[in-house]
JSON list of C-alpha atoms in Angstrom, two decimals:
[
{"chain": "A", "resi": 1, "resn": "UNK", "atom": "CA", "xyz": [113.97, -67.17, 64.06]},
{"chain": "A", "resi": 2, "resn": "UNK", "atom": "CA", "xyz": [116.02, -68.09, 61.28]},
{"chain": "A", "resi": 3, "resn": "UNK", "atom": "CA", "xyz": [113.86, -69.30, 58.62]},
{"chain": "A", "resi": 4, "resn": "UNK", "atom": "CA", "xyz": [116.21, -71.92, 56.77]},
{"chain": "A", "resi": 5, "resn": "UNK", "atom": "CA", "xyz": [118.82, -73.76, 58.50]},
{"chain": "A", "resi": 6, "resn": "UNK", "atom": "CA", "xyz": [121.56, -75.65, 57.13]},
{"chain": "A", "resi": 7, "resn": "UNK", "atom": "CA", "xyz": [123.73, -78.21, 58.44]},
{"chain": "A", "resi": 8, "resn": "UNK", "atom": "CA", "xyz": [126.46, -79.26, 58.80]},
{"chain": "A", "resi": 9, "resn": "UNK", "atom": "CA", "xyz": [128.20, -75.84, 58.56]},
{"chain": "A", "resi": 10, "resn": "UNK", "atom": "CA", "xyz": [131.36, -78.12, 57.39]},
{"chain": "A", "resi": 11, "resn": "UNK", "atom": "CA", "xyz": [131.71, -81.10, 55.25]},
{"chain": "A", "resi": 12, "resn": "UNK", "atom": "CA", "xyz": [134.64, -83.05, 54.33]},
{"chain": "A", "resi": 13, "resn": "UNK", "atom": "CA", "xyz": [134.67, -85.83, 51.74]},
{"chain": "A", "resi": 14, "resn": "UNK", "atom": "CA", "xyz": [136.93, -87.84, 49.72]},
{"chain": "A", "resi": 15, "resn": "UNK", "atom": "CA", "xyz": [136.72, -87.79, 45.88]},
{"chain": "A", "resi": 16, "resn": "UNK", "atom": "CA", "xyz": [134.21, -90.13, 45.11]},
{"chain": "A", "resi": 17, "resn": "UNK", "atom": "CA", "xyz": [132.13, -89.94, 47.76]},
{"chain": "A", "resi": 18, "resn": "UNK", "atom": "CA", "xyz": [128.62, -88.74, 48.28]},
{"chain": "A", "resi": 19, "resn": "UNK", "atom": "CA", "xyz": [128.27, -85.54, 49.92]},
{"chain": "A", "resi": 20, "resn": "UNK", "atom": "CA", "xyz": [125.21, -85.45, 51.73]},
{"chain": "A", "resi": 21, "resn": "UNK", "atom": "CA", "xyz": [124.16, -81.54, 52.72]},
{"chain": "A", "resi": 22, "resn": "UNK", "atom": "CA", "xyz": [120.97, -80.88, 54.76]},
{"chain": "A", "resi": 23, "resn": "UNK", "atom": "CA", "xyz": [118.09, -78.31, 54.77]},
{"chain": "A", "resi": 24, "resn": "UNK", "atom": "CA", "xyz": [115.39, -77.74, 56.71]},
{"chain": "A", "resi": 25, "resn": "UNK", "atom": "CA", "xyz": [112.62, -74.71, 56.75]},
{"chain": "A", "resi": 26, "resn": "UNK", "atom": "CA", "xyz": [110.20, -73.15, 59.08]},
{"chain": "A", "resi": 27, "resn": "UNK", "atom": "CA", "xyz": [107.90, -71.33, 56.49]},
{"chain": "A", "resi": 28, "resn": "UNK", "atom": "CA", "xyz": [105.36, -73.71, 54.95]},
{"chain": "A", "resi": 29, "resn": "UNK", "atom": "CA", "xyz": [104.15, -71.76, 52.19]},
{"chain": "A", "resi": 30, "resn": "UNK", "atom": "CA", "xyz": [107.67, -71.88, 50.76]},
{"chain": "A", "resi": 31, "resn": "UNK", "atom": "CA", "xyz": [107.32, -73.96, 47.67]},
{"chain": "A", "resi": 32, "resn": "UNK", "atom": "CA", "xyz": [110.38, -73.20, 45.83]},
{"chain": "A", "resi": 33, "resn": "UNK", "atom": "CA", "xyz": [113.84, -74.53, 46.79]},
{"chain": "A", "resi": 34, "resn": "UNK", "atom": "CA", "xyz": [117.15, -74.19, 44.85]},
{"chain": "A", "resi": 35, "resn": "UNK", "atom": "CA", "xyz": [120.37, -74.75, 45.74]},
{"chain": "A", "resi": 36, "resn": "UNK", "atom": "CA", "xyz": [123.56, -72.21, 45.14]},
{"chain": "A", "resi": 37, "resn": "UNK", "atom": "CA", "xyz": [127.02, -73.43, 44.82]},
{"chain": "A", "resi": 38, "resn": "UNK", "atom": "CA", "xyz": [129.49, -70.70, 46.13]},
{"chain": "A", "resi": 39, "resn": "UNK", "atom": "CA", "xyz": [132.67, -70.45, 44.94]},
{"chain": "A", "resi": 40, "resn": "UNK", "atom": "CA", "xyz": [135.36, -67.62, 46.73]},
{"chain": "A", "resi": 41, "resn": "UNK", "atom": "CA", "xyz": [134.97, -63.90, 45.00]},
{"chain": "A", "resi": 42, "resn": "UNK", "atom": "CA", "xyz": [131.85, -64.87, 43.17]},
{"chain": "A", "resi": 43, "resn": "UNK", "atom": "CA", "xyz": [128.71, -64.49, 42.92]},
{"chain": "A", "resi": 44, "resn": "UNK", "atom": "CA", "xyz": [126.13, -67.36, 43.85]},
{"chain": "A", "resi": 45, "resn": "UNK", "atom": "CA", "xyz": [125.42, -69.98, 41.10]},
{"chain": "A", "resi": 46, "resn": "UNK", "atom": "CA", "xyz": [121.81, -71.72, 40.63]},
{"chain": "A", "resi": 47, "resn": "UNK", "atom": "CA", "xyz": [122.50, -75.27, 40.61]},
{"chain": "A", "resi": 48, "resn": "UNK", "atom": "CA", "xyz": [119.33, -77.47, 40.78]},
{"chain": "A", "resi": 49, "resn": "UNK", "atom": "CA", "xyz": [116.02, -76.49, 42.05]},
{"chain": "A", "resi": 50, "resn": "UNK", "atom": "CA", "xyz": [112.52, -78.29, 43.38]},
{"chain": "A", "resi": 51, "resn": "UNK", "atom": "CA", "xyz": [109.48, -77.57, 43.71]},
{"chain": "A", "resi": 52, "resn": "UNK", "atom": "CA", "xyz": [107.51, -78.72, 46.52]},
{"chain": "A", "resi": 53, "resn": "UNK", "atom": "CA", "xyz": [105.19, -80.68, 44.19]},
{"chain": "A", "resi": 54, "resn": "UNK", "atom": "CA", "xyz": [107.58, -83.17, 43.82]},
{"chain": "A", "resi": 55, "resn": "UNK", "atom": "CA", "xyz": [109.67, -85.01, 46.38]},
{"chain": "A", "resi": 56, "resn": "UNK", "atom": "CA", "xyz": [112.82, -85.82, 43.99]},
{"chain": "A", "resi": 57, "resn": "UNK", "atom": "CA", "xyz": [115.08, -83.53, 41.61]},
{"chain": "A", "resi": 58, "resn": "UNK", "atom": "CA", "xyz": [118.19, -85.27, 39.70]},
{"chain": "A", "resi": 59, "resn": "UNK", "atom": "CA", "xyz": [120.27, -83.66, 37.69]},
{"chain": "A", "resi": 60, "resn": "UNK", "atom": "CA", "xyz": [123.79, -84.82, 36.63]},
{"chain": "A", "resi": 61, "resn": "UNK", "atom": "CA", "xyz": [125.18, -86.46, 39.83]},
{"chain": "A", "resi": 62, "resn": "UNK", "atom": "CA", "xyz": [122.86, -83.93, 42.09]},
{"chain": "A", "resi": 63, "resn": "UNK", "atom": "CA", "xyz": [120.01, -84.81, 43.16]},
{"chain": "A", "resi": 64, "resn": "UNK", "atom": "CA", "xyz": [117.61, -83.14, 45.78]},
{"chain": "A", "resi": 65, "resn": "UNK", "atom": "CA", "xyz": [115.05, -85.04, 48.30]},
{"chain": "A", "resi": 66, "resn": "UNK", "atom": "CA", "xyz": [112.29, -83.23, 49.32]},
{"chain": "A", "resi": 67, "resn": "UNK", "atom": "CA", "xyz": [110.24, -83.98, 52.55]},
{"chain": "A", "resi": 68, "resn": "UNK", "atom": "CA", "xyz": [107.32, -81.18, 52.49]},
{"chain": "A", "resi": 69, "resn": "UNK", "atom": "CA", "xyz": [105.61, -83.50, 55.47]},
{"chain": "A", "resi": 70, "resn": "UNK", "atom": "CA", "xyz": [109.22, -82.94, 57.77]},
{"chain": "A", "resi": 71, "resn": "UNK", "atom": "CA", "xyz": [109.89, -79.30, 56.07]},
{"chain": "A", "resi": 72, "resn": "UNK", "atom": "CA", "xyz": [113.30, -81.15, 55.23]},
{"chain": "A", "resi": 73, "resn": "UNK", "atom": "CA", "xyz": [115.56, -81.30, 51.87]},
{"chain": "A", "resi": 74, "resn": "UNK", "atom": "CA", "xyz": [118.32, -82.69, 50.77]},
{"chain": "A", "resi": 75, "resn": "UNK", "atom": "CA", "xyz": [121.56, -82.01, 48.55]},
{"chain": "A", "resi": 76, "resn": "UNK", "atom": "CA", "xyz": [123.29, -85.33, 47.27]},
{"chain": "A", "resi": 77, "resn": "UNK", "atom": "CA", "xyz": [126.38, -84.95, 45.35]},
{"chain": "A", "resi": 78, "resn": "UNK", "atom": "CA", "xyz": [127.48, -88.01, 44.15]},
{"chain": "A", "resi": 79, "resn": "UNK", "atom": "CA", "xyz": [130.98, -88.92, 42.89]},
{"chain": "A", "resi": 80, "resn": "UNK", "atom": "CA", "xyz": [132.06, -86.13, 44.34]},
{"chain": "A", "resi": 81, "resn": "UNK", "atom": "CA", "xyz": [135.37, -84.38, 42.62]},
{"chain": "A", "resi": 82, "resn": "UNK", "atom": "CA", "xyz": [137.78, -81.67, 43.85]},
{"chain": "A", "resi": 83, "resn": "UNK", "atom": "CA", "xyz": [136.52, -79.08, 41.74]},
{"chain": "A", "resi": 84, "resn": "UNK", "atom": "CA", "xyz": [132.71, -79.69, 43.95]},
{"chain": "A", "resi": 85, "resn": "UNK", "atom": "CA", "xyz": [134.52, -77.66, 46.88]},
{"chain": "A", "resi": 86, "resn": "UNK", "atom": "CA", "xyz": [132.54, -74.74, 47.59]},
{"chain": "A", "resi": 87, "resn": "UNK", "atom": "CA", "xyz": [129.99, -73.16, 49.79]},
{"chain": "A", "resi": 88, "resn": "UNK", "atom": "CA", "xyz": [126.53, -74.25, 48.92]},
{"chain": "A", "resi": 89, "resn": "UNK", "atom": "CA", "xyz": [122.94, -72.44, 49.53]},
{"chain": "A", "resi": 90, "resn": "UNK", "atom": "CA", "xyz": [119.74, -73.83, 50.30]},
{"chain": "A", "resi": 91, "resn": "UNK", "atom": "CA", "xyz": [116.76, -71.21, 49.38]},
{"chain": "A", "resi": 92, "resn": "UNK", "atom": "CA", "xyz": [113.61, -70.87, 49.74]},
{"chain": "A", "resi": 93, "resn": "UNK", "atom": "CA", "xyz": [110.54, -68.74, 48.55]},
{"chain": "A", "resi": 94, "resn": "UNK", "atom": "CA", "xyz": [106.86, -68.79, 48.53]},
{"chain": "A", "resi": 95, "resn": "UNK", "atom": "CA", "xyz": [104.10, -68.14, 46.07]},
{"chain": "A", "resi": 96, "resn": "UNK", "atom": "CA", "xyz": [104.93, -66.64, 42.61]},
{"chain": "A", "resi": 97, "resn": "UNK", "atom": "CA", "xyz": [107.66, -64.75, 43.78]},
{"chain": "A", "resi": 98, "resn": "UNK", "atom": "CA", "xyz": [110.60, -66.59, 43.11]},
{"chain": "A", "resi": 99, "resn": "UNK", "atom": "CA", "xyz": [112.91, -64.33, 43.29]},
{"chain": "A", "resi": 100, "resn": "UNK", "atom": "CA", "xyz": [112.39, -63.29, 46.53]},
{"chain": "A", "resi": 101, "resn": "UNK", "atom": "CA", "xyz": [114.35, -65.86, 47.87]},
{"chain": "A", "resi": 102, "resn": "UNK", "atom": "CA", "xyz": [115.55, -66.57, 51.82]},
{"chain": "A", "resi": 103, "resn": "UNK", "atom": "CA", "xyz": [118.63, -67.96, 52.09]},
{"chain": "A", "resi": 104, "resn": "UNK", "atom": "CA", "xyz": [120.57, -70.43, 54.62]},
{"chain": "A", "resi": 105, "resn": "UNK", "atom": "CA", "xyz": [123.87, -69.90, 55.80]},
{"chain": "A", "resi": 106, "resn": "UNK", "atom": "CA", "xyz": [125.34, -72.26, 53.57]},
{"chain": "A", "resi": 107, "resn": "UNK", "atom": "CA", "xyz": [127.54, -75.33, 54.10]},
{"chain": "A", "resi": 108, "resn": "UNK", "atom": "CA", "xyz": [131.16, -75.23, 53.65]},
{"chain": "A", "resi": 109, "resn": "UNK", "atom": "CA", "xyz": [132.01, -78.49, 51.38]},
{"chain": "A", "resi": 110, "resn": "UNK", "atom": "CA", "xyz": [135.88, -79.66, 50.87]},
{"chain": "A", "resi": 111, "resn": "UNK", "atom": "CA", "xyz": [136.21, -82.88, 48.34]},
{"chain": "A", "resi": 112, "resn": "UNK", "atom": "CA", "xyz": [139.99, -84.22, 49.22]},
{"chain": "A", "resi": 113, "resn": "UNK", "atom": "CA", "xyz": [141.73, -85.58, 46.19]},
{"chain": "B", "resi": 1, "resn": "UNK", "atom": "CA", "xyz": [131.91, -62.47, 29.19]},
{"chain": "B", "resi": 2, "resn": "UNK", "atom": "CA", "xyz": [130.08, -61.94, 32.44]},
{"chain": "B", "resi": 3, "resn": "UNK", "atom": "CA", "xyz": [126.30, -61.78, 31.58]},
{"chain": "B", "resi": 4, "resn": "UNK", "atom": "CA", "xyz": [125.72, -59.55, 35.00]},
{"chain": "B", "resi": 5, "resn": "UNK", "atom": "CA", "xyz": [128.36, -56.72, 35.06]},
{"chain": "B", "resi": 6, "resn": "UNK", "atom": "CA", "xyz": [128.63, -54.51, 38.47]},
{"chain": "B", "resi": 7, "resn": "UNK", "atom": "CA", "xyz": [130.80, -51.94, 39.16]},
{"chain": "B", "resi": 8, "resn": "UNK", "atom": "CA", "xyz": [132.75, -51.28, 41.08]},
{"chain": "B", "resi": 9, "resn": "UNK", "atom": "CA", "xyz": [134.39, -54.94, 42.36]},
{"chain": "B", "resi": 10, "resn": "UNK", "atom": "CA", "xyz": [135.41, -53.22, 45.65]},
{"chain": "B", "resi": 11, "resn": "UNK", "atom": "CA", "xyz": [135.44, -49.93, 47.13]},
{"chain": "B", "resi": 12, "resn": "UNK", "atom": "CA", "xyz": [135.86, -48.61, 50.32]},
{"chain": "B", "resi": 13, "resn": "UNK", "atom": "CA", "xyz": [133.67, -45.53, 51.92]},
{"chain": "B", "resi": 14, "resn": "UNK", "atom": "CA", "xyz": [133.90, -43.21, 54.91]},
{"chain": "B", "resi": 15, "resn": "UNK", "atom": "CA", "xyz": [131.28, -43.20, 56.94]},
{"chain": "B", "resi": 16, "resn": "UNK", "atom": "CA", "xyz": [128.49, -41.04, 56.20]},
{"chain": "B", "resi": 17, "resn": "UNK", "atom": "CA", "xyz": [129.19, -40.63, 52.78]},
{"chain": "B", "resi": 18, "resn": "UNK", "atom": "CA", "xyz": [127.30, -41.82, 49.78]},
{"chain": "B", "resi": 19, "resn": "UNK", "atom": "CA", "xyz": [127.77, -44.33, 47.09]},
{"chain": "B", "resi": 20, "resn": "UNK", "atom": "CA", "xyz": [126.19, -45.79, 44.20]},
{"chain": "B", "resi": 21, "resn": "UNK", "atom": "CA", "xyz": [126.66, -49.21, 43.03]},
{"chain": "B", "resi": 22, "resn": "UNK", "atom": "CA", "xyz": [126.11, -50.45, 39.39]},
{"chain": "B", "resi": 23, "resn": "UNK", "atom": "CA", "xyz": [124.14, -52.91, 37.85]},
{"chain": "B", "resi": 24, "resn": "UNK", "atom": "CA", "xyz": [123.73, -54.07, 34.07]},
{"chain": "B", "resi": 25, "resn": "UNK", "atom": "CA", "xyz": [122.60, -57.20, 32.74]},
{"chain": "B", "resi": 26, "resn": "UNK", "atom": "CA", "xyz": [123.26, -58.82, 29.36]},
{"chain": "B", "resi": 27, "resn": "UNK", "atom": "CA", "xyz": [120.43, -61.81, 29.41]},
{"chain": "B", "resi": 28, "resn": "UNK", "atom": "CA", "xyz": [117.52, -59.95, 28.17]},
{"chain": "B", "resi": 29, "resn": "UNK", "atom": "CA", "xyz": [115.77, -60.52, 31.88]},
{"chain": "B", "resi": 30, "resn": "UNK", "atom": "CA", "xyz": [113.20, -58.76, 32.74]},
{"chain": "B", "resi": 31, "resn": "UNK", "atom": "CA", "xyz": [113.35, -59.08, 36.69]},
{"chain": "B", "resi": 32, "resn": "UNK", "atom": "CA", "xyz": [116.55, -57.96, 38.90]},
{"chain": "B", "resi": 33, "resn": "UNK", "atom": "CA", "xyz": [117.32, -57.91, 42.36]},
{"chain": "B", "resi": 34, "resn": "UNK", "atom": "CA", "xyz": [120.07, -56.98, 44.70]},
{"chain": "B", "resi": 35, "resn": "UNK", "atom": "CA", "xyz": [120.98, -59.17, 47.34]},
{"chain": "B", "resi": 36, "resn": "UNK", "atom": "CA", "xyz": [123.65, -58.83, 50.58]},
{"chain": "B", "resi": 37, "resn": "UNK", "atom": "CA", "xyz": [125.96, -60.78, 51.71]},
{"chain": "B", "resi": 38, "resn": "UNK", "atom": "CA", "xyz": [128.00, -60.04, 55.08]},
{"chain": "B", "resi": 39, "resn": "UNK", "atom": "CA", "xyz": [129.88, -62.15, 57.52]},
{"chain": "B", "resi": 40, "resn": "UNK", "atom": "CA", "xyz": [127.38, -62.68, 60.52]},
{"chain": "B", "resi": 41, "resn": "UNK", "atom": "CA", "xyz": [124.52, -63.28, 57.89]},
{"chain": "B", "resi": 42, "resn": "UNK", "atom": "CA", "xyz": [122.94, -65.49, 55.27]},
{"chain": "B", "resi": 43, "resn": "UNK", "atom": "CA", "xyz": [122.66, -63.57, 51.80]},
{"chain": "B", "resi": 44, "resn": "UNK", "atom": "CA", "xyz": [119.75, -61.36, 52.42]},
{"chain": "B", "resi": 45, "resn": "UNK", "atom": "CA", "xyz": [116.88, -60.42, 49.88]},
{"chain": "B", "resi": 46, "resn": "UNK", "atom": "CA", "xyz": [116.88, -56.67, 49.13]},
{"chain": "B", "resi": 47, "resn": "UNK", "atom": "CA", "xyz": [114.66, -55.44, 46.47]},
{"chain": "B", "resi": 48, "resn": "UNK", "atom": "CA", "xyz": [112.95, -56.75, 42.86]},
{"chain": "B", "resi": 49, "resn": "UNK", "atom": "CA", "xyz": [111.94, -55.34, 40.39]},
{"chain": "B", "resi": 50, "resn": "UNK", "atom": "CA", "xyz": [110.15, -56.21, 37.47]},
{"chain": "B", "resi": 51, "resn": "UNK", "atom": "CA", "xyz": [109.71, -54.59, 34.20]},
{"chain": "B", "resi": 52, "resn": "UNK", "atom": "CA", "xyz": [111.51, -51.15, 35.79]},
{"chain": "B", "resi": 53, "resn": "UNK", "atom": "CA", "xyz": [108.97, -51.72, 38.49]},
{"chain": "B", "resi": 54, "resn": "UNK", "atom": "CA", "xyz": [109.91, -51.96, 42.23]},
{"chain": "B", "resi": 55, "resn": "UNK", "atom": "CA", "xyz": [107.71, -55.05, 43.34]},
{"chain": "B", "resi": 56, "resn": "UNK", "atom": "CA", "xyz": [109.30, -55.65, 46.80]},
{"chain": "B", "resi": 57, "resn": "UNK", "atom": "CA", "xyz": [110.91, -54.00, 48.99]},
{"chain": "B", "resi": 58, "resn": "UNK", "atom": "CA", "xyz": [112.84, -55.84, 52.46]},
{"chain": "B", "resi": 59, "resn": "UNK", "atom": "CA", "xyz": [115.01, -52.97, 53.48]},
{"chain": "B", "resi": 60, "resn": "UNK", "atom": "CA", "xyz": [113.70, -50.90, 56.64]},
{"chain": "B", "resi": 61, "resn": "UNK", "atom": "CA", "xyz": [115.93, -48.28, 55.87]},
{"chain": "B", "resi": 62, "resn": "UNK", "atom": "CA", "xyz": [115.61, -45.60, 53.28]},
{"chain": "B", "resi": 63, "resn": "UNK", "atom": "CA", "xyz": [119.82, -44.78, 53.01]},
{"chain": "B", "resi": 64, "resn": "UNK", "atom": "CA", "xyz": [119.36, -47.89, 50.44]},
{"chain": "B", "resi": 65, "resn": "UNK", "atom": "CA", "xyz": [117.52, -46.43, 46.82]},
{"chain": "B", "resi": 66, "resn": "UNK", "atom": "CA", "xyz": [117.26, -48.47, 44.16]},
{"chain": "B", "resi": 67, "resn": "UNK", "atom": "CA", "xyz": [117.79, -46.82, 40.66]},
{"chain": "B", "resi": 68, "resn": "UNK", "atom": "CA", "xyz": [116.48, -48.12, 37.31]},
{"chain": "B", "resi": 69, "resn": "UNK", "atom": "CA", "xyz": [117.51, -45.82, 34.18]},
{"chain": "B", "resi": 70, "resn": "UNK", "atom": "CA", "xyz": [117.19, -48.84, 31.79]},
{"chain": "B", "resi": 71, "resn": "UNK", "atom": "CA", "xyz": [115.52, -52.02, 31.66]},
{"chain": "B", "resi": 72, "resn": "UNK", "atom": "CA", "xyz": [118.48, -53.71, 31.96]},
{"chain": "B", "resi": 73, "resn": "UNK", "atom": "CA", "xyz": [120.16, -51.22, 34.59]},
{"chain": "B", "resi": 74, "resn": "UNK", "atom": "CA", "xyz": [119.78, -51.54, 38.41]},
{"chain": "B", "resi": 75, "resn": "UNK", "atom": "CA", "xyz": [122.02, -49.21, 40.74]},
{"chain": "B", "resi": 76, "resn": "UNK", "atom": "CA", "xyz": [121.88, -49.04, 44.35]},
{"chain": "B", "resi": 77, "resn": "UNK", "atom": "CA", "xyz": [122.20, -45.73, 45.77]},
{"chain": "B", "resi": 78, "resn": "UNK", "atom": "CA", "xyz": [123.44, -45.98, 49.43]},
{"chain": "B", "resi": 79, "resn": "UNK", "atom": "CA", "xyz": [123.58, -42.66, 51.66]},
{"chain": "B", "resi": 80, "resn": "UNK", "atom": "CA", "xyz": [124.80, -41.64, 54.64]},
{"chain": "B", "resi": 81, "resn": "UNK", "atom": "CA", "xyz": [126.66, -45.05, 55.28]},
{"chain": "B", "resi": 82, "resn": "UNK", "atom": "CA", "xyz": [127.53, -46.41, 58.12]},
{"chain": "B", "resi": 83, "resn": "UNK", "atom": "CA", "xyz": [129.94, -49.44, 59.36]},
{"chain": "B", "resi": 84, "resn": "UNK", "atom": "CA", "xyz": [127.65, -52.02, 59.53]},
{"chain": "B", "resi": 85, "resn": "UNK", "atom": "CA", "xyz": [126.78, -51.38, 55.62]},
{"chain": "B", "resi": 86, "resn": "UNK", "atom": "CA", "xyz": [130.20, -53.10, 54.96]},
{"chain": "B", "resi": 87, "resn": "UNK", "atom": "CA", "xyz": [128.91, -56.49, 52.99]},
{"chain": "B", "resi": 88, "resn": "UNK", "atom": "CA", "xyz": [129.51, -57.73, 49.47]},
{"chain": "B", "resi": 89, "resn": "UNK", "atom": "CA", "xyz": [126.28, -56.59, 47.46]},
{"chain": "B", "resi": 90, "resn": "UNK", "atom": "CA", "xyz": [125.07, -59.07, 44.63]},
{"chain": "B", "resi": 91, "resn": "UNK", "atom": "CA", "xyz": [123.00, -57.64, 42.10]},
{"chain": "B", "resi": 92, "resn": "UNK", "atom": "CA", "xyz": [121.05, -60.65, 40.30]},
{"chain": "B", "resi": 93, "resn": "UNK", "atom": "CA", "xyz": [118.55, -61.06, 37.31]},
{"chain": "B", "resi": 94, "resn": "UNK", "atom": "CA", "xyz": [115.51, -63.54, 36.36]},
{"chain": "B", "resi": 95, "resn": "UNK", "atom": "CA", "xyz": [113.93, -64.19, 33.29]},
{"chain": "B", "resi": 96, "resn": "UNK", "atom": "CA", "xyz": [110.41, -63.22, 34.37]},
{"chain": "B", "resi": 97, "resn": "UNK", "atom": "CA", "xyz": [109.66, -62.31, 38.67]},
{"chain": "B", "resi": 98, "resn": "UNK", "atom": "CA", "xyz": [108.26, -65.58, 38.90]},
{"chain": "B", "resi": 99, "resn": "UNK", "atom": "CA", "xyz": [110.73, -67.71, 37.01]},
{"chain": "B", "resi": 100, "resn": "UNK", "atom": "CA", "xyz": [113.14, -68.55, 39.58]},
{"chain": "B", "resi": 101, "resn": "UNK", "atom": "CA", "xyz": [116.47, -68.99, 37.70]},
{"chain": "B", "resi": 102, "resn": "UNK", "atom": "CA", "xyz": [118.04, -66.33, 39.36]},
{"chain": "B", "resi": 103, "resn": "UNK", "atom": "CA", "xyz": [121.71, -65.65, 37.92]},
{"chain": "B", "resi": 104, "resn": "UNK", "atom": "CA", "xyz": [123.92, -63.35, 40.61]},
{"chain": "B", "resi": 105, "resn": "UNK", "atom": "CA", "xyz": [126.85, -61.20, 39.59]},
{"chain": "B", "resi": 106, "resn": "UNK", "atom": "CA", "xyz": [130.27, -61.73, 40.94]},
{"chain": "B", "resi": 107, "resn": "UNK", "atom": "CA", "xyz": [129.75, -58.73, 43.65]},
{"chain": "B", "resi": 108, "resn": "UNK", "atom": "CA", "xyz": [130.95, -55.94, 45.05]},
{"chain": "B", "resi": 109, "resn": "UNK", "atom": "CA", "xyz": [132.15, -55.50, 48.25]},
{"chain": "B", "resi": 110, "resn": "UNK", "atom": "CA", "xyz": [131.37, -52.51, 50.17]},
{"chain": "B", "resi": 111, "resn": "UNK", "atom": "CA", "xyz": [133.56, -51.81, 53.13]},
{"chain": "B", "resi": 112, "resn": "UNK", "atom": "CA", "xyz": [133.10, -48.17, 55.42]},
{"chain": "B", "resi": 113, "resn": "UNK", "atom": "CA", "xyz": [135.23, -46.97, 57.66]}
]
């Protein structure tokens, strides 16, 4: 049973737009939650990050809902710009291991100019 | 200047050989990782270490060694390889195990014939 799920696989936006990219988890001592943005031939890049104490993370024009009640979260990128398309990760871990992280299998997101 | 070097970008194997992937990081972390990537799954947590230390390990199989010479070093011996070892492995770094913050390096990608 796949521990974090992500949907939709595929999003399409137009610049300017708010992407909207789901999470959802199965673990509930996972209390750690960052997103990766993916871009092709590199390596994963921390973007913003919550912490299950706290139900909203903004940083720039991301910002990440939490739901620890639904086990849901929530990637909105506002304004979104051509240079956004990538493949983004929602993670997970649990106690003071942070580093140990479980991964989803990421949505694809394309921002047409 | 990449912060996380590994070596080599790409290489390709016969199966049931052996090869050893590098892993040196310029941020002064003190917790590393290695982490895979392949196509019909979400990046998957490998090992950490902390402080030279192995702290976990999520590989069943003992073909994959970890190797840490320096504090900033982290190779990943792989043995007697097999097709299903083909993946992109991402070697990644923290500032302390239970920081979070995890920066990846851009890769390399492991394919065995």
């Amino acid at each position: 049973q796949q521990q974090v799920r992500q949907s939709p696989q595929s999003l399409t936006v137009w610049e300017g737009e708010t992407a909207i990219l789901n999470c959802s988890y199965e673990d509930s001592t996972f209390n750690y939650f960052p997103w990766y943005q993916q871009f092709p031939g590199e390596g994963p890049a921390l973007l913003i990050s919550i912490r299950s104490v706290s139900d909203k993370k903004e940083d720039g024009r991301f910002t990440i809902f939490f739901n620890k009640r639904e086990k849901k979260l929530s990637l909105h990128i506002t304004d979104s710009q051509p240079g956004d398309s990538a493949t983004y990760f929602c993670a997970a871990s649990a106690g003071t291991n942070t580093g140990k992280l479980t991964f989803g299998d990421g949505t694809v997101l394309t921002v047409k100019p | 200047d990449p912060k996380i070097i590994q070596k080599p970008k790409y290489l390709v194997a016969v199966t049931g050989s052996e090869k050893i992937l590098i892993c040196e990081q310029y941020l002064g972390h003190n917790a590393m990782y290695w982490y895979r990537q392949s196509a019909k799954k979400p990046l998957e947590f490998m090992f950490s270490y902390s402080y030279q230390k192995l702290m976990d390990n999520q590989t069943a199989s003992s073909r994959f060694q970890p190797q840490s010479s320096k504090k900033n070093h982290l190779d990943l011996q792989i043995t007697a390889l097999k097709p299903d070892d083909s993946a992109t492995y991402f070697c990644a770094s923290s500032p302390q195990s239970n920081t979070g913050q995890l920066y990846f390096g851009e890769g390399s990608k492991l394919t065995v014939l």
